Each structure stands twice: as C-alpha cells, then as structure tokens.
mmCIF file of C-alpha atoms in Angstrom:
data_model
loop_
_atom_site.group_PDB
_atom_site.id
_atom_site.type_symbol
_atom_site.label_atom_id
_atom_site.label_comp_id
_atom_site.label_asym_id
_atom_site.label_seq_id
_atom_site.Cartn_x
_atom_site.Cartn_y
_atom_site.Cartn_z
ATOM 1 C CA ASP A 103 -2.235 -6.759 10.866
ATOM 2 C CA ALA A 104 -0.976 -3.589 9.192
ATOM 3 C CA GLY A 105 -1.858 -4.787 5.726
ATOM 4 C CA VAL A 106 0.374 -4.446 2.693
ATOM 5 C CA ILE A 107 2.750 -1.522 3.055
ATOM 6 C CA GLN A 108 4.157 0.399 0.120
ATOM 7 C CA SER A 109 6.622 3.232 -0.070
ATOM 8 C CA PRO A 110 6.901 5.878 -1.198
ATOM 9 C CA ARG A 111 3.235 6.822 -1.607
ATOM 10 C CA HIS A 112 4.088 9.478 -4.161
ATOM 11 C CA GLU A 113 7.119 9.846 -6.367
ATOM 12 C CA VAL A 114 7.922 12.604 -8.828
ATOM 13 C CA THR A 115 11.071 12.188 -10.853
ATOM 14 C CA GLU A 116 12.649 13.301 -14.073
ATOM 15 C CA MET A 117 13.018 11.217 -17.176
ATOM 16 C CA GLY A 118 16.138 9.079 -17.073
ATOM 17 C CA GLN A 119 16.282 8.771 -13.305
ATOM 18 C CA GLU A 120 16.133 5.479 -11.444
ATOM 19 C CA VAL A 121 12.994 4.799 -9.456
ATOM 20 C CA THR A 122 12.670 2.177 -6.732
ATOM 21 C CA LEU A 123 9.317 1.186 -5.291
ATOM 22 C CA ARG A 124 9.078 -0.868 -2.129
ATOM 23 C CA CYS A 125 6.583 -3.316 -0.719
ATOM 24 C CA LYS A 126 6.107 -5.223 2.506
ATOM 25 C CA PRO A 127 3.492 -7.980 2.151
ATOM 26 C CA ILE A 128 1.178 -9.211 4.880
ATOM 27 C CA SER A 129 3.046 -11.537 7.185
ATOM 28 C CA GLY A 130 2.515 -15.182 6.290
ATOM 29 C CA HIS A 131 1.402 -14.542 2.731
ATOM 30 C CA ASP A 132 3.244 -16.693 0.213
ATOM 31 C CA TYR A 133 2.397 -14.738 -2.930
ATOM 32 C CA LEU A 134 3.354 -11.204 -3.885
ATOM 33 C CA PHE A 135 2.138 -9.381 -6.975
ATOM 34 C CA TRP A 136 3.140 -6.117 -8.630
ATOM 35 C CA TYR A 137 0.524 -4.296 -10.720
ATOM 36 C CA ARG A 138 0.441 -1.098 -12.711
ATOM 37 C CA GLN A 139 -2.770 0.885 -13.170
ATOM 38 C CA THR A 140 -3.402 3.537 -15.803
ATOM 39 C CA MET A 141 -6.554 5.032 -17.238
ATOM 40 C CA MET A 142 -5.765 3.619 -20.654
ATOM 41 C CA ARG A 143 -4.756 0.071 -19.743
ATOM 42 C CA GLY A 144 -6.457 -0.517 -16.416
ATOM 43 C CA LEU A 145 -4.861 -2.829 -13.865
ATOM 44 C CA GLU A 146 -2.053 -4.893 -15.345
ATOM 45 C CA LEU A 147 -0.082 -7.650 -13.651
ATOM 46 C CA LEU A 148 3.642 -7.048 -14.017
ATOM 47 C CA ILE A 149 5.175 -9.917 -12.062
ATOM 48 C CA TYR A 150 4.410 -12.231 -9.198
ATOM 49 C CA PHE A 151 6.469 -14.164 -6.678
ATOM 50 C CA ASN A 152 5.811 -17.356 -4.754
ATOM 51 C CA ASN A 153 7.925 -17.899 -1.646
ATOM 52 C CA ASN A 154 10.298 -15.143 -2.812
ATOM 53 C CA VAL A 155 10.849 -16.747 -6.218
ATOM 54 C CA PRO A 156 9.716 -14.908 -9.370
ATOM 55 C CA ILE A 157 7.181 -17.135 -11.103
ATOM 56 C CA ASP A 158 5.838 -15.088 -13.979
ATOM 57 C CA ASP A 159 7.312 -11.835 -15.257
ATOM 58 C CA SER A 160 5.586 -11.878 -18.630
ATOM 59 C CA GLY A 161 3.840 -8.615 -17.808
ATOM 60 C CA MET A 162 7.036 -6.649 -17.256
ATOM 61 C CA PRO A 163 6.933 -4.145 -20.102
ATOM 62 C CA GLU A 164 10.633 -3.747 -20.833
ATOM 63 C CA ASP A 165 14.116 -4.515 -19.621
ATOM 64 C CA ARG A 166 14.024 -1.171 -17.856
ATOM 65 C CA PHE A 167 11.794 -2.834 -15.269
ATOM 66 C CA SER A 168 13.134 -5.287 -12.717
ATOM 67 C CA ALA A 169 11.768 -6.749 -9.496
ATOM 68 C CA LYS A 170 13.331 -8.570 -6.595
ATOM 69 C CA MET A 171 12.164 -10.247 -3.432
ATOM 70 C CA PRO A 172 15.201 -10.886 -1.227
ATOM 71 C CA ASN A 173 13.111 -12.192 1.669
ATOM 72 C CA ALA A 174 9.527 -12.941 2.654
ATOM 73 C CA SER A 175 8.883 -9.465 3.986
ATOM 74 C CA PHE A 176 10.293 -7.203 1.298
ATOM 75 C CA SER A 177 10.123 -6.654 -2.432
ATOM 76 C CA THR A 178 11.267 -3.916 -4.799
ATOM 77 C CA LEU A 179 10.256 -2.826 -8.263
ATOM 78 C CA LYS A 180 12.886 -0.792 -10.049
ATOM 79 C CA ILE A 181 12.631 1.277 -13.205
ATOM 80 C CA GLN A 182 15.901 2.355 -14.768
ATOM 81 C CA PRO A 183 15.883 4.625 -16.676
ATOM 82 C CA SER A 184 12.396 5.989 -16.118
ATOM 83 C CA GLU A 185 10.305 7.495 -18.925
ATOM 84 C CA PRO A 186 7.171 9.691 -18.896
ATOM 85 C CA ARG A 187 5.053 6.753 -20.121
ATOM 86 C CA ASP A 188 5.883 4.917 -16.905
ATOM 87 C CA SER A 189 3.703 7.386 -15.015
ATOM 88 C CA ALA A 190 1.018 5.309 -13.296
ATOM 89 C CA VAL A 191 -0.090 3.962 -9.962
ATOM 90 C CA TYR A 192 1.889 0.898 -8.954
ATOM 91 C CA PHE A 193 0.201 -1.514 -6.583
ATOM 92 C CA CYS A 194 1.689 -4.340 -4.610
ATOM 93 C CA ALA A 195 -0.629 -7.112 -3.445
ATOM 94 C CA SER A 196 -0.163 -10.264 -1.417
ATOM 95 C CA SER A 197 -2.143 -13.454 -1.116
ATOM 96 C CA PRO A 198 -2.064 -16.372 1.284
ATOM 97 C CA ARG A 199 -1.836 -19.969 0.262
ATOM 98 C CA GLY A 200 -5.088 -21.609 1.310
ATOM 99 C CA VAL A 201 -6.272 -25.181 1.118
ATOM 100 C CA ALA A 202 -8.653 -24.128 -1.646
ATOM 101 C CA VAL A 203 -6.273 -21.789 -3.393
ATOM 102 C CA PHE A 204 -8.786 -20.586 -5.954
ATOM 103 C CA GLN A 205 -10.842 -19.048 -3.167
ATOM 104 C CA GLU A 206 -8.002 -16.895 -1.958
ATOM 105 C CA THR A 207 -8.021 -13.270 -2.933
ATOM 106 C CA GLN A 208 -5.360 -10.621 -3.047
ATOM 107 C CA TYR A 209 -4.922 -7.802 -0.593
ATOM 108 C CA PHE A 210 -3.700 -4.591 -2.119
ATOM 109 C CA GLY A 211 -1.378 -2.004 -0.705
ATOM 110 C CA PRO A 212 -2.203 1.712 -0.955
ATOM 111 C CA GLY A 213 -0.151 2.117 -4.121
ATOM 112 C CA THR A 214 2.666 4.384 -5.246
ATOM 113 C CA ARG A 215 1.689 7.229 -7.539
ATOM 114 C CA LEU A 216 4.586 7.765 -9.917
ATOM 115 C CA LEU A 217 4.949 10.793 -12.124
ATOM 116 C CA VAL A 218 7.882 10.925 -14.522
ATOM 117 C CA LEU A 219 8.454 14.372 -15.997
ATOM 118 C CA GLN B 123 -5.182 -13.846 -23.978
ATOM 119 C CA LYS B 124 -7.402 -14.020 -20.947
ATOM 120 C CA GLU B 125 -9.790 -11.097 -21.294
ATOM 121 C CA VAL B 126 -12.295 -9.687 -18.911
ATOM 122 C CA GLU B 127 -14.721 -7.194 -20.388
ATOM 123 C CA GLN B 128 -16.724 -4.591 -18.515
ATOM 124 C CA ASN B 129 -18.762 -1.604 -19.581
ATOM 125 C CA SER B 130 -16.837 1.442 -18.404
ATOM 126 C CA GLY B 131 -19.985 3.368 -17.555
ATOM 127 C CA PRO B 132 -20.709 5.567 -15.822
ATOM 128 C CA LEU B 133 -23.744 3.764 -14.537
ATOM 129 C CA SER B 134 -26.047 6.151 -12.716
ATOM 130 C CA VAL B 135 -28.739 4.933 -10.341
ATOM 131 C CA PRO B 136 -30.863 6.755 -7.774
ATOM 132 C CA GLU B 137 -30.351 6.108 -4.098
ATOM 133 C CA GLY B 138 -32.261 3.031 -2.960
ATOM 134 C CA ALA B 139 -32.334 1.414 -6.398
ATOM 135 C CA ILE B 140 -30.657 -1.802 -7.516
ATOM 136 C CA ALA B 141 -27.378 -1.364 -9.369
ATOM 137 C CA SER B 142 -26.464 -4.136 -11.798
ATOM 138 C CA LEU B 143 -22.858 -4.503 -12.907
ATOM 139 C CA ASN B 144 -21.860 -6.983 -15.567
ATOM 140 C CA CYS B 145 -18.714 -8.725 -16.696
ATOM 141 C CA THR B 146 -17.879 -11.251 -19.398
ATOM 142 C CA TYR B 147 -14.766 -13.362 -19.649
ATOM 143 C CA SER B 148 -13.089 -15.370 -22.362
ATOM 144 C CA ASP B 149 -11.111 -18.001 -20.436
ATOM 145 C CA ARG B 150 -13.211 -21.058 -19.671
ATOM 146 C CA GLY B 151 -10.406 -22.366 -17.480
ATOM 147 C CA SER B 152 -10.897 -19.651 -14.899
ATOM 148 C CA GLN B 153 -11.574 -21.082 -11.484
ATOM 149 C CA SER B 154 -13.013 -18.177 -9.561
ATOM 150 C CA PHE B 155 -14.211 -14.640 -9.960
ATOM 151 C CA PHE B 156 -13.871 -11.613 -7.764
ATOM 152 C CA TRP B 157 -15.503 -8.228 -7.463
ATOM 153 C CA TYR B 158 -13.440 -5.354 -6.141
ATOM 154 C CA ARG B 159 -14.507 -1.831 -5.317
ATOM 155 C CA GLN B 160 -12.085 1.014 -5.899
ATOM 156 C CA TYR B 161 -12.715 4.522 -4.656
ATOM 157 C CA SER B 162 -10.991 7.328 -6.478
ATOM 158 C CA GLY B 163 -7.366 7.534 -5.428
ATOM 159 C CA LYS B 164 -7.569 4.355 -3.367
ATOM 160 C CA SER B 165 -6.599 0.728 -3.832
ATOM 161 C CA PRO B 166 -9.000 -2.044 -4.849
ATOM 162 C CA GLU B 167 -10.781 -3.754 -1.987
ATOM 163 C CA LEU B 168 -12.540 -7.096 -2.182
ATOM 164 C CA ILE B 169 -16.329 -7.163 -2.072
ATOM 165 C CA MET B 170 -16.917 -10.847 -2.734
ATOM 166 C CA PHE B 171 -15.890 -13.835 -4.806
ATOM 167 C CA ILE B 172 -17.781 -16.649 -6.490
ATOM 168 C CA TYR B 173 -16.692 -19.914 -8.070
ATOM 169 C CA SER B 174 -19.889 -21.962 -8.425
ATOM 170 C CA ASN B 175 -22.673 -21.385 -10.891
ATOM 171 C CA GLY B 176 -25.614 -19.523 -9.426
ATOM 172 C CA ASP B 177 -26.014 -16.748 -6.919
ATOM 173 C CA LYS B 178 -24.058 -15.828 -3.827
ATOM 174 C CA GLU B 179 -25.405 -13.236 -1.430
ATOM 175 C CA ASP B 180 -23.577 -11.140 1.131
ATOM 176 C CA GLY B 181 -25.602 -8.386 2.713
ATOM 177 C CA ARG B 182 -26.705 -5.938 0.030
ATOM 178 C CA PHE B 183 -24.473 -7.597 -2.560
ATOM 179 C CA THR B 184 -25.283 -10.576 -4.787
ATOM 180 C CA ALA B 185 -22.804 -12.087 -7.212
ATOM 181 C CA GLN B 186 -24.060 -14.221 -10.049
ATOM 182 C CA LEU B 187 -22.014 -16.621 -12.146
ATOM 183 C CA ASN B 188 -23.019 -18.354 -15.348
ATOM 184 C CA LYS B 189 -20.111 -20.405 -16.644
ATOM 185 C CA ALA B 190 -21.950 -21.573 -19.754
ATOM 186 C CA SER B 191 -22.453 -17.971 -20.845
ATOM 187 C CA GLN B 192 -19.100 -16.839 -19.367
ATOM 188 C CA TYR B 193 -20.865 -14.105 -17.486
ATOM 189 C CA VAL B 194 -20.483 -12.665 -14.003
ATOM 190 C CA SER B 195 -22.595 -9.973 -12.443
ATOM 191 C CA LEU B 196 -22.844 -8.001 -9.234
ATOM 192 C CA LEU B 197 -26.121 -6.670 -7.900
ATOM 193 C CA ILE B 198 -26.154 -3.963 -5.255
ATOM 194 C CA ARG B 199 -29.493 -3.599 -3.525
ATOM 195 C CA ASP B 200 -30.599 -0.405 -1.797
ATOM 196 C CA SER B 201 -27.754 1.531 -3.411
ATOM 197 C CA GLN B 202 -26.207 4.262 -1.292
ATOM 198 C CA PRO B 203 -24.174 7.313 -2.322
ATOM 199 C CA SER B 204 -21.252 5.642 -0.521
ATOM 200 C CA ASP B 205 -21.409 2.860 -3.123
ATOM 201 C CA SER B 206 -20.253 5.347 -5.765
ATOM 202 C CA ALA B 207 -16.942 3.933 -6.964
ATOM 203 C CA THR B 208 -15.379 1.933 -9.755
ATOM 204 C CA TYR B 209 -16.115 -1.790 -9.620
ATOM 205 C CA LEU B 210 -13.504 -4.171 -10.983
ATOM 206 C CA CYS B 211 -14.277 -7.695 -12.071
ATOM 207 C CA ALA B 212 -11.400 -10.176 -11.924
ATOM 208 C CA GLN B 213 -10.964 -13.786 -12.899
ATOM 209 C CA ARG B 214 -8.483 -16.105 -11.302
ATOM 210 C CA ASN B 215 -6.685 -18.766 -13.307
ATOM 211 C CA PHE B 216 -4.345 -20.645 -10.970
ATOM 212 C CA ASN B 217 -2.192 -17.933 -9.413
ATOM 213 C CA LYS B 218 -2.888 -15.113 -11.840
ATOM 214 C CA PHE B 219 -5.639 -12.564 -11.663
ATOM 215 C CA TYR B 220 -6.957 -10.826 -14.761
ATOM 216 C CA PHE B 221 -8.866 -7.618 -14.228
ATOM 217 C CA GLY B 222 -11.465 -5.835 -16.265
ATOM 218 C CA SER B 223 -11.136 -2.113 -16.823
ATOM 219 C CA GLY B 224 -13.898 -1.413 -14.312
ATOM 220 C CA THR B 225 -17.372 0.098 -14.306
ATOM 221 C CA LYS B 226 -17.871 3.478 -12.690
ATOM 222 C CA LEU B 227 -21.026 3.614 -10.572
ATOM 223 C CA ASN B 228 -22.687 6.853 -9.507
ATOM 224 C CA VAL B 229 -25.450 6.648 -6.913
ATOM 225 C CA LYS B 230 -27.415 9.883 -6.862
ATOM 226 C CA PRO B 231 -28.973 11.065 -3.585
#
C-alpha cells in the first residue's frame, strides 16, 4: 500500500490567498483526520471524518478553515483567506475500523509544509 | 480538556544506555495510549501502543502504563544514535487522539 498521500508537500503563498491541501487516505480506512503541527502548539486535531462524514470539527480554528471529503479516497482542507499565523505543517492521517477500535492507530501522511508570507 | 503532558527535553543519553521517556494524562476515560517517533521534518510513526496496566515489550522498546497514577512511559534499551528524534505520547478517547508536545531525545555516540 502506498500509505497516506498528501499534496502539495510544500506550499508558499501570500497572505489573503486561498490554499487547498489534499489527502488520499489508505484504501479501506474508515477514518480520516486533519492535524496541524507548530512548535508552539504541537500537534492539534482540526477535524475528523468517519465514512466521509465530518464527525468533529471542534478543532477548526476559524471560519477561514473548511474541510470536505467527497468520497472515501479524497479529502481537502481549505484556508481562505490565508494568514501568516496559519504557517504550519498540516498532516492528514487515516485509521481503520477494527474489532477492538481502541487498539487501532493512525497512519500519517508526509505532511504539507505551508508558509504564508 | 484532555491534556497530555511531556517534558520537552532535550533528553541526552549516551549510546547503549537506557532512555526513559515519560508522559502524564488527565483524562481517566482514555482507552489506549500510543508512542510515536518523529524525525525532524518527517511525519509521526507508531512505535507501540498499550491499553492494559503493566508493561508491554517490543524489541528494544518497553511501554509502561499505570492508570491509577495516569502515567505512561517508554523505555528504550541499548539506545542508538538513530533513536535520536522527538517522541510523542498520545491518548485515545473513542475516535480522538490527543498528543503531547513531545520529548526530544539525543543519543550521543
């Protein structure tokens, strides 16, 4: 399996521009998570989906952030408009649904390094 | 608020020594705990998980869980320079994972 795929790997944009991050989870995984990692705040959960349905978006920082999962193999995280404080590494992760769910871990993608100037 | 606390380090140990990484958590409802290793510029990768009180061993790694004290630890025996990384502790509560800020480990040759 190719693992979780994210694109782009690096993104440099100017303040006010729209940014779209993309993720392809591992085939067969029912859960998809979006995280943001910064030195100051560590790894923060933004939103997660189960079977393409958003379950918990309480970590989404502002209305400027939105996420979609139109099908089982694709998800996007959009920031519009972007601000310098959005600069971070954004990780997508997926997780299978096991019989003993609490034993299941997450598998992370390589991340997108976003820099907003 | 479900908090996971870790000492940020850096923790420096000589090659061949035992490295001990610690983590405390506040949510007694957490079902399982995970240790991830993250190399600089890379994504977190799972080392091991534990959900029962006691020790769990996997090669050079031993995870320890004490639910009464709300304490999780990771021991790395025979530390190698390649173990130098940031180690993230995470707790799982149903479908959400809560991560600590990580402990940076330096293994000196």
